[in-house]
């Protein structure tokens, strides 16, 4: 009998939940504070090109998710990338073709959540600041004081620390995951990178020796992206936690410097660079129980997101999908 359901957050988890509920005939209204759906899968387009600053690629293990991704692959929404992975370890650079396929949106990650969002009703740039329940119906209030009412059930599909803030005292009833931060730096170079000795090309690299960086990707190697050497660099958790309140220009300088230290060839001149901070990037550890979501049916409240499984795109999708199925079956 639950008919009107609000979903707060149009990331992978909220979108996945909303799709299942809509297919089951529910009225679903999604609210998201961003300009476009996607959350941590969003991409940035600036004068220097297109950059993926959040999720870089994703893996596929669950059979239902595999079916969805296969259909999106046929429609050219996603493609296999990176096909040449590098790793830097013990001062050595090596490449390998990944054993299991990895996927990315084409030309950037944001197209996957945008494709999932197509038939859904999403109110973008609406940040929910409070929620109250009276006579079994929820009322949500946004940043402009506008009220959205009449919901039988609310799904909170936002990073757990933000959910805790939104729910206030109610949050203490749930066990919410802790999340690490991450700085993501984009760099536009004036000339192509020289390749390390013995390597023809690389698309993405795990940087095991660097105390600052964990990952580097060459954006222009993503199918559908324009030419021109563009890097995205991701920091290590402990480094970003220590530099969380740092100045973004300085953070970008330090991350580029760290990449130069990890890379065996001299970097070409830099045309432009910048850094984006993810205060809540990924859960610090996989969740203990594997329901993959939190639900309180009598209270008409549930929570989902990557934090309830682990910090991956597929986990976020699974969390939202499993939660929505549980709501439909209750
Ligand atoms: P989110 O994507 O965070 O979605 C939450 C949404 O809620 C957002 O759209 C936000 O705008 C909205 N929101 C928040 N608060 C409010 C509010 N009060 N009112 C309204 N809306 C609100 N995963 C991989 O599989 N592979 C990778 O390589 C990978 N790399 C990553 C690198 C980085 C730097 C980061 C940050 C993440 C990475 N991930 C990766 C993890 C992946 O991005 C996440 O697991 C997944 O996108 C999480 O989806 P979600 O729906 O749970 O949350």
mmCIF file of C-alpha atoms and ligand atoms in Angstrom:
data_model
loop_
_atom_site.group_PDB
_atom_site.id
_atom_site.type_symbol
_atom_site.label_atom_id
_atom_site.label_comp_id
_atom_site.label_asym_id
_atom_site.label_seq_id
_atom_site.Cartn_x
_atom_site.Cartn_y
_atom_site.Cartn_z
ATOM 1 C CA UNK A 1 0.000 0.000 0.000
ATOM 2 C CA UNK A 2 3.019 2.318 0.117
ATOM 3 C CA UNK A 3 2.415 4.524 -2.808
ATOM 4 C CA UNK A 4 4.292 7.805 -2.528
ATOM 5 C CA UNK A 5 7.992 7.366 -2.011
ATOM 6 C CA UNK A 6 10.656 10.070 -1.813
ATOM 7 C CA UNK A 7 14.270 9.300 -2.631
ATOM 8 C CA UNK A 8 16.873 11.766 -1.372
ATOM 9 C CA UNK A 9 19.972 11.500 -3.588
ATOM 10 C CA UNK A 10 20.243 10.768 -7.304
ATOM 11 C CA UNK A 11 23.520 8.865 -7.192
ATOM 12 C CA UNK A 12 23.753 5.285 -8.391
ATOM 13 C CA UNK A 13 21.987 3.915 -5.267
ATOM 14 C CA UNK A 14 19.040 6.326 -5.293
ATOM 15 C CA UNK A 15 18.546 5.908 -9.050
ATOM 16 C CA UNK A 16 18.658 2.118 -8.826
ATOM 17 C CA UNK A 17 16.088 2.109 -6.004
ATOM 18 C CA UNK A 18 13.818 4.538 -7.831
ATOM 19 C CA UNK A 19 13.827 2.451 -11.007
ATOM 20 C CA UNK A 20 12.745 -0.717 -9.197
ATOM 21 C CA UNK A 21 10.007 1.150 -7.316
ATOM 22 C CA UNK A 22 8.756 2.894 -10.432
ATOM 23 C CA UNK A 23 8.584 -0.425 -12.272
ATOM 24 C CA UNK A 24 6.524 -1.755 -9.342
ATOM 25 C CA UNK A 25 3.989 1.034 -9.900
ATOM 26 C CA UNK A 26 4.972 3.369 -7.052
ATOM 27 C CA UNK A 27 4.982 7.163 -7.314
ATOM 28 C CA UNK A 28 8.612 8.068 -6.865
ATOM 29 C CA UNK A 29 9.951 11.569 -6.458
ATOM 30 C CA UNK A 30 13.741 12.043 -6.324
ATOM 31 C CA UNK A 31 15.479 15.079 -4.822
ATOM 32 C CA UNK A 32 19.124 15.894 -5.456
ATOM 33 C CA UNK A 33 21.180 18.892 -4.463
ATOM 34 C CA UNK A 34 23.418 18.702 -7.547
ATOM 35 C CA UNK A 35 22.805 20.170 -10.994
ATOM 36 C CA UNK A 36 22.752 16.732 -12.612
ATOM 37 C CA UNK A 37 22.249 13.182 -11.365
ATOM 38 C CA UNK A 38 25.263 10.985 -10.646
ATOM 39 C CA UNK A 39 26.754 12.121 -7.329
ATOM 40 C CA UNK A 40 30.230 10.632 -7.081
ATOM 41 C CA UNK A 41 30.050 9.509 -10.721
ATOM 42 C CA UNK A 42 29.788 13.063 -11.960
ATOM 43 C CA UNK A 43 32.187 14.440 -14.565
ATOM 44 C CA UNK A 44 33.472 17.974 -14.962
ATOM 45 C CA UNK A 45 33.696 19.775 -18.266
ATOM 46 C CA UNK A 46 35.764 22.954 -18.269
ATOM 47 C CA UNK A 47 37.682 25.013 -20.846
ATOM 48 C CA UNK A 48 40.480 22.433 -20.726
ATOM 49 C CA UNK A 49 38.368 19.350 -21.401
ATOM 50 C CA UNK A 50 36.285 16.662 -19.790
ATOM 51 C CA UNK A 51 37.443 15.068 -16.541
ATOM 52 C CA UNK A 52 36.144 12.270 -14.334
ATOM 53 C CA UNK A 53 36.926 13.436 -10.834
ATOM 54 C CA UNK A 54 35.002 10.761 -8.913
ATOM 55 C CA UNK A 55 34.621 7.106 -9.888
ATOM 56 C CA UNK A 56 37.122 6.252 -12.600
ATOM 57 C CA UNK A 57 35.794 2.921 -13.847
ATOM 58 C CA UNK A 58 33.665 0.121 -12.447
ATOM 59 C CA UNK A 59 33.667 -3.640 -12.226
ATOM 60 C CA UNK A 60 30.734 -5.988 -12.762
ATOM 61 C CA UNK A 61 30.140 -9.156 -10.723
ATOM 62 C CA UNK A 62 26.408 -9.415 -9.967
ATOM 63 C CA UNK A 63 24.404 -11.126 -12.750
ATOM 64 C CA UNK A 64 21.566 -8.529 -12.705
ATOM 65 C CA UNK A 65 24.031 -5.659 -12.864
ATOM 66 C CA UNK A 66 25.874 -7.501 -15.646
ATOM 67 C CA UNK A 67 22.628 -7.667 -17.687
ATOM 68 C CA UNK A 68 22.026 -3.947 -17.229
ATOM 69 C CA UNK A 69 25.588 -3.066 -18.193
ATOM 70 C CA UNK A 70 25.459 -5.374 -21.196
ATOM 71 C CA UNK A 71 22.412 -3.516 -22.519
ATOM 72 C CA UNK A 72 24.118 -0.159 -21.906
ATOM 73 C CA UNK A 73 27.226 -1.454 -23.664
ATOM 74 C CA UNK A 74 25.099 -2.297 -26.724
ATOM 75 C CA UNK A 75 23.726 1.260 -26.663
ATOM 76 C CA UNK A 76 27.262 2.748 -26.371
ATOM 77 C CA UNK A 77 26.455 4.255 -22.971
ATOM 78 C CA UNK A 78 29.350 2.350 -21.399
ATOM 79 C CA UNK A 79 32.455 0.761 -22.817
ATOM 80 C CA UNK A 80 35.424 -1.260 -21.651
ATOM 81 C CA UNK A 81 38.046 0.996 -20.126
ATOM 82 C CA UNK A 82 40.813 1.037 -18.998
ATOM 83 C CA UNK A 83 42.162 -1.637 -21.290
ATOM 84 C CA UNK A 84 45.799 -1.073 -20.429
ATOM 85 C CA UNK A 85 46.437 -0.827 -16.709
ATOM 86 C CA UNK A 86 49.786 0.169 -15.295
ATOM 87 C CA UNK A 87 51.201 -0.211 -11.855
ATOM 88 C CA UNK A 88 54.108 1.531 -10.269
ATOM 89 C CA UNK A 89 55.712 -0.518 -7.568
ATOM 90 C CA UNK A 90 59.253 -0.782 -6.241
ATOM 91 C CA UNK A 91 60.185 2.071 -8.592
ATOM 92 C CA UNK A 92 59.154 0.014 -11.637
ATOM 93 C CA UNK A 93 56.357 0.700 -14.118
ATOM 94 C CA UNK A 94 54.625 -2.319 -15.609
ATOM 95 C CA UNK A 95 51.513 -2.742 -17.703
ATOM 96 C CA UNK A 96 48.965 -5.529 -17.936
ATOM 97 C CA UNK A 97 45.656 -6.164 -19.684
ATOM 98 C CA UNK A 98 43.107 -6.577 -16.865
ATOM 99 C CA UNK A 99 41.839 -10.148 -16.358
ATOM 100 C CA UNK A 100 38.299 -8.976 -15.606
ATOM 101 C CA UNK A 101 36.734 -6.309 -17.774
ATOM 102 C CA UNK A 102 36.418 -2.837 -16.342
ATOM 103 C CA UNK A 103 33.886 -0.355 -17.675
ATOM 104 C CA UNK A 104 33.470 3.379 -17.925
ATOM 105 C CA UNK A 105 30.794 5.682 -19.243
ATOM 106 C CA UNK A 106 31.302 6.902 -22.773
ATOM 107 C CA UNK A 107 32.719 9.519 -23.046
ATOM 108 C CA UNK A 108 32.613 10.061 -19.269
ATOM 109 C CA UNK A 109 31.197 8.373 -16.164
ATOM 110 C CA UNK A 110 28.226 10.731 -15.819
ATOM 111 C CA UNK A 111 26.419 9.222 -18.812
ATOM 112 C CA UNK A 112 25.626 6.023 -16.907
ATOM 113 C CA UNK A 113 23.598 7.694 -14.106
ATOM 114 C CA UNK A 114 22.092 10.017 -16.710
ATOM 115 C CA UNK A 115 20.882 7.007 -18.693
ATOM 116 C CA UNK A 116 19.447 5.426 -15.519
ATOM 117 C CA UNK A 117 17.694 8.702 -14.714
ATOM 118 C CA UNK A 118 15.948 9.002 -18.061
ATOM 119 C CA UNK A 119 12.426 7.922 -17.132
ATOM 120 C CA UNK A 120 12.561 9.183 -13.547
ATOM 121 C CA UNK A 121 11.224 12.372 -12.023
ATOM 122 C CA UNK A 122 14.145 14.169 -10.406
ATOM 123 C CA UNK A 123 14.138 17.582 -8.777
ATOM 124 C CA UNK A 124 17.721 18.785 -9.170
ATOM 125 C CA UNK A 125 19.307 21.557 -7.088
ATOM 126 C CA UNK A 126 16.958 20.739 -4.208
ATOM 127 C CA UNK A 127 18.890 20.079 -1.011
ATOM 128 C CA UNK A 128 16.756 18.464 1.658
ATOM 129 C CA UNK A 129 17.604 20.057 4.988
ATOM 130 C CA UNK A 130 15.082 18.442 7.330
ATOM 131 C CA UNK A 131 12.449 15.725 7.426
ATOM 132 C CA UNK A 132 9.552 15.278 9.832
ATOM 133 C CA UNK A 133 6.812 12.697 10.114
ATOM 134 C CA UNK A 134 3.237 13.346 11.159
ATOM 135 C CA UNK A 135 0.246 11.000 10.871
ATOM 136 C CA UNK A 136 2.319 8.423 8.917
ATOM 137 C CA UNK A 137 3.346 10.910 6.229
ATOM 138 C CA UNK A 138 6.733 12.513 5.751
ATOM 139 C CA UNK A 139 7.323 16.188 5.031
ATOM 140 C CA UNK A 140 10.683 17.160 3.552
ATOM 141 C CA UNK A 141 11.985 20.712 3.710
ATOM 142 C CA UNK A 142 14.557 22.085 1.260
ATOM 143 C CA UNK A 143 17.233 24.798 1.444
ATOM 144 C CA UNK A 144 14.710 27.473 0.399
ATOM 145 C CA UNK A 145 12.215 26.502 3.084
ATOM 146 C CA UNK A 146 9.876 24.849 0.580
ATOM 147 C CA UNK A 147 8.018 21.806 1.899
ATOM 148 C CA UNK A 148 7.446 18.599 -0.059
ATOM 149 C CA UNK A 149 4.796 16.478 1.622
ATOM 150 C CA UNK A 150 2.657 13.357 1.456
ATOM 151 C CA UNK A 151 5.331 10.654 1.387
ATOM 152 C CA UNK A 152 4.596 7.240 2.886
ATOM 153 C CA UNK A 153 8.252 6.253 2.847
ATOM 154 C CA UNK A 154 11.571 8.100 2.461
ATOM 155 C CA UNK A 155 14.757 6.544 1.132
ATOM 156 C CA UNK A 156 17.889 8.420 2.157
ATOM 157 C CA UNK A 157 20.462 7.591 -0.524
ATOM 158 C CA UNK A 158 23.262 9.978 0.417
ATOM 159 C CA UNK A 159 26.675 9.375 2.023
ATOM 160 C CA UNK A 160 26.170 8.137 5.600
ATOM 161 C CA UNK A 161 27.725 11.143 7.432
ATOM 162 C CA UNK A 162 25.369 13.449 5.496
ATOM 163 C CA UNK A 163 22.465 11.110 6.274
ATOM 164 C CA UNK A 164 23.369 11.280 9.986
ATOM 165 C CA UNK A 165 23.288 15.076 9.832
ATOM 166 C CA UNK A 166 19.921 15.090 8.060
ATOM 167 C CA UNK A 167 18.305 12.537 10.374
ATOM 168 C CA UNK A 168 19.563 14.060 13.640
ATOM 169 C CA UNK A 169 18.615 11.958 16.691
ATOM 170 C CA UNK A 170 16.881 9.325 14.543
ATOM 171 C CA UNK A 171 20.293 8.384 13.076
ATOM 172 C CA UNK A 172 21.422 6.876 16.393
ATOM 173 C CA UNK A 173 19.037 3.960 15.739
ATOM 174 C CA UNK A 174 21.147 2.846 12.783
ATOM 175 C CA UNK A 175 24.723 1.706 12.412
ATOM 176 C CA UNK A 176 26.109 4.090 9.792
ATOM 177 C CA UNK A 177 29.432 3.572 7.989
ATOM 178 C CA UNK A 178 32.342 5.974 8.363
ATOM 179 C CA UNK A 179 33.740 7.437 5.131
ATOM 180 C CA UNK A 180 37.176 8.563 4.010
ATOM 181 C CA UNK A 181 37.892 11.708 2.000
ATOM 182 C CA UNK A 182 39.728 12.083 -1.307
ATOM 183 C CA UNK A 183 41.294 14.937 -3.272
ATOM 184 C CA UNK A 184 40.963 14.592 -7.016
ATOM 185 C CA UNK A 185 43.235 16.703 -9.214
ATOM 186 C CA UNK A 186 42.784 17.354 -12.940
ATOM 187 C CA UNK A 187 45.746 18.368 -15.086
ATOM 188 C CA UNK A 188 45.878 19.539 -18.686
ATOM 189 C CA UNK A 189 49.342 19.143 -20.263
ATOM 190 C CA UNK A 190 50.703 21.089 -23.241
ATOM 191 C CA UNK A 191 52.193 18.007 -24.938
ATOM 192 C CA UNK A 192 51.782 14.217 -24.741
ATOM 193 C CA UNK A 193 53.412 12.369 -21.845
ATOM 194 C CA UNK A 194 56.515 10.398 -22.695
ATOM 195 C CA UNK A 195 56.007 6.709 -21.952
ATOM 196 C CA UNK A 196 58.220 4.885 -19.432
ATOM 197 C CA UNK A 197 60.858 2.613 -21.030
ATOM 198 C CA UNK A 198 59.339 -0.561 -22.455
ATOM 199 C CA UNK A 199 55.734 0.697 -22.270
ATOM 200 C CA UNK A 200 53.755 1.689 -25.388
ATOM 201 C CA UNK A 201 50.808 3.214 -23.597
ATOM 202 C CA UNK A 202 48.827 3.118 -20.375
ATOM 203 C CA UNK A 203 45.272 4.226 -19.540
ATOM 204 C CA UNK A 204 45.112 4.084 -15.748
ATOM 205 C CA UNK A 205 47.783 3.363 -13.148
ATOM 206 C CA UNK A 206 47.883 2.253 -9.520
ATOM 207 C CA UNK A 207 50.677 4.169 -7.815
ATOM 208 C CA UNK A 208 51.842 1.889 -5.058
ATOM 209 C CA UNK A 209 55.015 3.714 -3.988
ATOM 210 C CA UNK A 210 53.608 7.219 -3.696
ATOM 211 C CA UNK A 211 52.761 8.452 -0.179
ATOM 212 C CA UNK A 212 50.388 11.022 -1.752
ATOM 213 C CA UNK A 213 48.714 9.405 -4.771
ATOM 214 C CA UNK A 214 46.956 6.096 -5.307
ATOM 215 C CA UNK A 215 45.768 6.431 -8.896
ATOM 216 C CA UNK A 216 46.441 8.312 -12.145
ATOM 217 C CA UNK A 217 44.398 8.140 -15.348
ATOM 218 C CA UNK A 218 44.913 9.562 -18.833
ATOM 219 C CA UNK A 219 41.508 11.018 -19.691
ATOM 220 C CA UNK A 220 42.013 11.131 -23.460
ATOM 221 C CA UNK A 221 42.392 7.338 -23.567
ATOM 222 C CA UNK A 222 38.696 6.991 -22.654
ATOM 223 C CA UNK A 223 36.767 6.133 -25.826
ATOM 224 C CA UNK A 224 34.856 9.151 -27.138
ATOM 225 C CA UNK A 225 37.050 11.736 -25.416
ATOM 226 C CA UNK A 226 38.894 14.451 -27.357
ATOM 227 C CA UNK A 227 42.676 14.283 -27.852
ATOM 228 C CA UNK A 228 45.077 16.222 -25.664
ATOM 229 C CA UNK A 229 46.954 14.857 -22.683
ATOM 230 C CA UNK A 230 44.783 15.225 -19.571
ATOM 231 C CA UNK A 231 45.379 13.471 -16.262
ATOM 232 C CA UNK A 232 43.243 12.808 -13.240
ATOM 233 C CA UNK A 233 45.075 12.038 -10.034
ATOM 234 C CA UNK A 234 43.499 10.637 -6.863
ATOM 235 C CA UNK A 235 45.043 11.016 -3.428
ATOM 236 C CA UNK A 236 45.474 8.370 -0.770
ATOM 237 C CA UNK A 237 42.899 8.392 2.076
ATOM 238 C CA UNK A 238 45.348 9.194 4.849
ATOM 239 C CA UNK A 239 46.915 12.021 2.836
ATOM 240 C CA UNK A 240 43.548 13.576 1.969
ATOM 241 C CA UNK A 241 42.345 13.247 5.564
ATOM 242 C CA UNK A 242 45.418 15.238 6.659
ATOM 243 C CA UNK A 243 44.913 17.855 3.901
ATOM 244 C CA UNK A 244 41.125 18.008 4.049
ATOM 245 C CA UNK A 245 40.942 21.727 4.820
ATOM 246 C CA UNK A 246 43.915 22.595 2.565
ATOM 247 C CA UNK A 247 43.792 25.240 -0.133
ATOM 248 C CA UNK A 248 42.782 23.570 -3.412
ATOM 249 C CA UNK A 249 45.447 25.310 -5.546
ATOM 250 C CA UNK A 250 48.151 24.144 -3.163
ATOM 251 C CA UNK A 251 46.717 20.629 -3.019
ATOM 252 C CA UNK A 252 46.793 20.464 -6.845
ATOM 253 C CA UNK A 253 50.472 21.585 -6.840
ATOM 254 C CA UNK A 254 51.418 18.922 -4.286
ATOM 255 C CA UNK A 255 49.587 16.164 -6.142
ATOM 256 C CA UNK A 256 51.171 17.096 -9.485
ATOM 257 C CA UNK A 257 54.579 17.194 -7.790
ATOM 258 C CA UNK A 258 53.898 13.724 -6.337
ATOM 259 C CA UNK A 259 53.001 12.433 -9.792
ATOM 260 C CA UNK A 260 56.252 13.825 -11.200
ATOM 261 C CA UNK A 261 58.138 11.992 -8.435
ATOM 262 C CA UNK A 262 56.361 8.728 -9.257
ATOM 263 C CA UNK A 263 56.706 9.030 -13.034
ATOM 264 C CA UNK A 264 60.021 8.088 -14.644
ATOM 265 C CA UNK A 265 59.779 10.655 -17.479
ATOM 266 C CA UNK A 266 59.784 14.472 -17.220
ATOM 267 C CA UNK A 267 56.285 15.955 -17.381
ATOM 268 C CA UNK A 268 55.491 18.331 -20.251
ATOM 269 C CA UNK A 269 54.520 21.910 -19.321
ATOM 270 C CA UNK A 270 51.203 22.254 -17.529
ATOM 271 C CA UNK A 271 48.492 24.262 -19.262
ATOM 272 C CA UNK A 272 46.020 24.203 -16.364
ATOM 273 C CA UNK A 273 45.243 22.229 -13.215
ATOM 274 C CA UNK A 274 42.763 22.212 -10.354
ATOM 275 C CA UNK A 275 41.635 20.095 -7.427
ATOM 276 C CA UNK A 276 38.244 18.915 -6.215
ATOM 277 C CA UNK A 277 37.651 17.712 -2.671
ATOM 278 C CA UNK A 278 35.371 14.798 -1.886
ATOM 279 C CA UNK A 279 34.699 15.114 1.835
ATOM 280 C CA UNK A 280 32.923 11.731 1.757
ATOM 281 C CA UNK A 281 34.541 9.651 -0.959
ATOM 282 C CA UNK A 282 34.348 5.970 -0.033
ATOM 283 C CA UNK A 283 33.482 3.889 3.054
ATOM 284 C CA UNK A 284 36.550 3.158 5.153
ATOM 285 C CA UNK A 285 35.782 -0.552 5.316
ATOM 286 C CA UNK A 286 33.227 -2.917 3.806
ATOM 287 C CA UNK A 287 30.016 -3.243 5.832
ATOM 288 C CA UNK A 288 29.821 -6.180 8.282
ATOM 289 C CA UNK A 289 26.326 -7.418 7.506
ATOM 290 C CA UNK A 290 25.481 -7.942 3.897
ATOM 291 C CA UNK A 291 21.818 -6.894 3.606
ATOM 292 C CA UNK A 292 23.311 -3.881 1.865
ATOM 293 C CA UNK A 293 20.851 -1.295 3.222
ATOM 294 C CA UNK A 294 19.073 -0.208 6.397
ATOM 295 C CA UNK A 295 15.300 -0.229 6.716
ATOM 296 C CA UNK A 296 12.709 0.672 9.344
ATOM 297 C CA UNK A 297 9.386 -0.210 7.712
ATOM 298 C CA UNK A 298 7.105 0.951 10.588
ATOM 299 C CA UNK A 299 8.807 4.355 10.516
ATOM 300 C CA UNK A 300 8.695 4.533 6.705
ATOM 301 C CA UNK A 301 12.426 5.204 6.528
ATOM 302 C CA UNK A 302 15.346 3.487 4.866
ATOM 303 C CA UNK A 303 18.946 4.186 3.882
ATOM 304 C CA UNK A 304 21.069 2.908 1.022
ATOM 305 C CA UNK A 305 24.325 3.680 -0.751
ATOM 306 C CA UNK A 306 27.758 2.223 -1.382
ATOM 307 C CA UNK A 307 28.618 2.560 2.324
ATOM 308 C CA UNK A 308 26.278 -0.306 3.207
ATOM 309 C CA UNK A 309 28.270 -2.753 1.035
ATOM 310 C CA UNK A 310 31.586 -1.276 -0.160
ATOM 311 C CA UNK A 311 32.910 1.725 -2.030
ATOM 312 C CA UNK A 312 32.101 0.766 -5.600
ATOM 313 C CA UNK A 313 29.616 1.828 -8.265
ATOM 314 C CA UNK A 314 28.230 -1.698 -8.481
ATOM 315 C CA UNK A 315 27.814 -1.859 -4.691
ATOM 316 C CA UNK A 316 25.807 1.393 -4.730
ATOM 317 C CA UNK A 317 23.550 -0.008 -7.473
ATOM 318 C CA UNK A 318 23.096 -3.276 -5.544
ATOM 319 C CA UNK A 319 22.304 -1.451 -2.312
ATOM 320 C CA UNK A 320 19.540 0.615 -3.952
ATOM 321 C CA UNK A 321 18.165 -2.332 -5.912
ATOM 322 C CA UNK A 322 18.056 -4.675 -2.897
ATOM 323 C CA UNK A 323 16.433 -2.047 -0.719
ATOM 324 C CA UNK A 324 13.717 -1.305 -3.277
ATOM 325 C CA UNK A 325 12.978 -5.021 -3.707
ATOM 326 C CA UNK A 326 12.683 -5.353 0.092
ATOM 327 C CA UNK A 327 10.220 -2.441 0.179
ATOM 328 C CA UNK A 328 8.160 -3.981 -2.644
ATOM 329 C CA UNK A 329 8.094 -7.372 -0.864
ATOM 330 C CA UNK A 330 7.133 -6.007 2.545
HETATM 331 P P1 LIG B 1 26.514 9.312 -4.286
HETATM 332 O O1 LIG B 1 27.036 9.089 -5.646
HETATM 333 O O2 LIG B 1 27.331 10.127 -3.341
HETATM 334 O O3 LIG B 1 25.061 9.970 -4.432
HETATM 335 C C1 LIG B 1 24.463 10.719 -3.412
HETATM 336 C C2 LIG B 1 23.655 11.865 -4.033
HETATM 337 O O4 LIG B 1 22.976 12.524 -2.976
HETATM 338 C C3 LIG B 1 24.491 12.923 -4.733
HETATM 339 O O5 LIG B 1 24.026 13.099 -6.054
HETATM 340 C C4 LIG B 1 24.296 14.193 -3.901
HETATM 341 O O6 LIG B 1 24.212 15.369 -4.714
HETATM 342 C C5 LIG B 1 22.964 13.909 -3.224
HETATM 343 N N1 LIG B 1 22.743 14.536 -1.922
HETATM 344 C C6 LIG B 1 23.557 14.510 -0.830
HETATM 345 N N2 LIG B 1 22.964 15.157 0.201
HETATM 346 C C7 LIG B 1 21.759 15.593 -0.257
HETATM 347 C C8 LIG B 1 20.678 16.301 0.355
HETATM 348 N N3 LIG B 1 20.707 16.699 1.637
HETATM 349 N N4 LIG B 1 19.584 16.605 -0.412
HETATM 350 C C9 LIG B 1 19.522 16.206 -1.713
HETATM 351 N N5 LIG B 1 20.525 15.519 -2.327
HETATM 352 C C10 LIG B 1 21.616 15.208 -1.587
HETATM 353 N N6 LIG B 1 33.777 3.209 -7.517
HETATM 354 C C11 LIG B 1 34.143 2.271 -8.414
HETATM 355 O O7 LIG B 1 33.403 1.294 -8.632
HETATM 356 N N7 LIG B 1 35.319 2.384 -9.108
HETATM 357 C C12 LIG B 1 36.153 3.454 -8.948
HETATM 358 O O8 LIG B 1 37.174 3.566 -9.626
HETATM 359 C C13 LIG B 1 35.800 4.440 -7.991
HETATM 360 N N8 LIG B 1 36.617 5.502 -7.780
HETATM 361 C C14 LIG B 1 36.195 6.507 -6.972
HETATM 362 C C15 LIG B 1 36.979 7.649 -6.850
HETATM 363 C C16 LIG B 1 36.551 8.719 -6.084
HETATM 364 C C17 LIG B 1 37.396 9.949 -5.973
HETATM 365 C C18 LIG B 1 35.296 8.649 -5.421
HETATM 366 C C19 LIG B 1 34.788 9.831 -4.644
HETATM 367 C C20 LIG B 1 34.507 7.507 -5.517
HETATM 368 C C21 LIG B 1 34.956 6.424 -6.283
HETATM 369 N N9 LIG B 1 34.199 5.255 -6.411
HETATM 370 C C22 LIG B 1 34.572 4.292 -7.288
HETATM 371 C C23 LIG B 1 32.995 5.044 -5.598
HETATM 372 C C24 LIG B 1 31.701 5.350 -6.365
HETATM 373 O O9 LIG B 1 31.765 6.627 -6.943
HETATM 374 C C25 LIG B 1 30.575 5.292 -5.352
HETATM 375 O O10 LIG B 1 30.591 4.012 -4.736
HETATM 376 C C26 LIG B 1 29.167 5.500 -5.936
HETATM 377 O O11 LIG B 1 29.152 6.468 -6.949
HETATM 378 C C27 LIG B 1 28.267 5.899 -4.761
HETATM 379 O O12 LIG B 1 26.928 6.086 -5.182
HETATM 380 P P2 LIG B 1 25.825 6.491 -4.108
HETATM 381 O O13 LIG B 1 24.539 6.591 -4.836
HETATM 382 O O14 LIG B 1 25.909 5.567 -2.950
HETATM 383 O O15 LIG B 1 26.246 7.929 -3.543
#
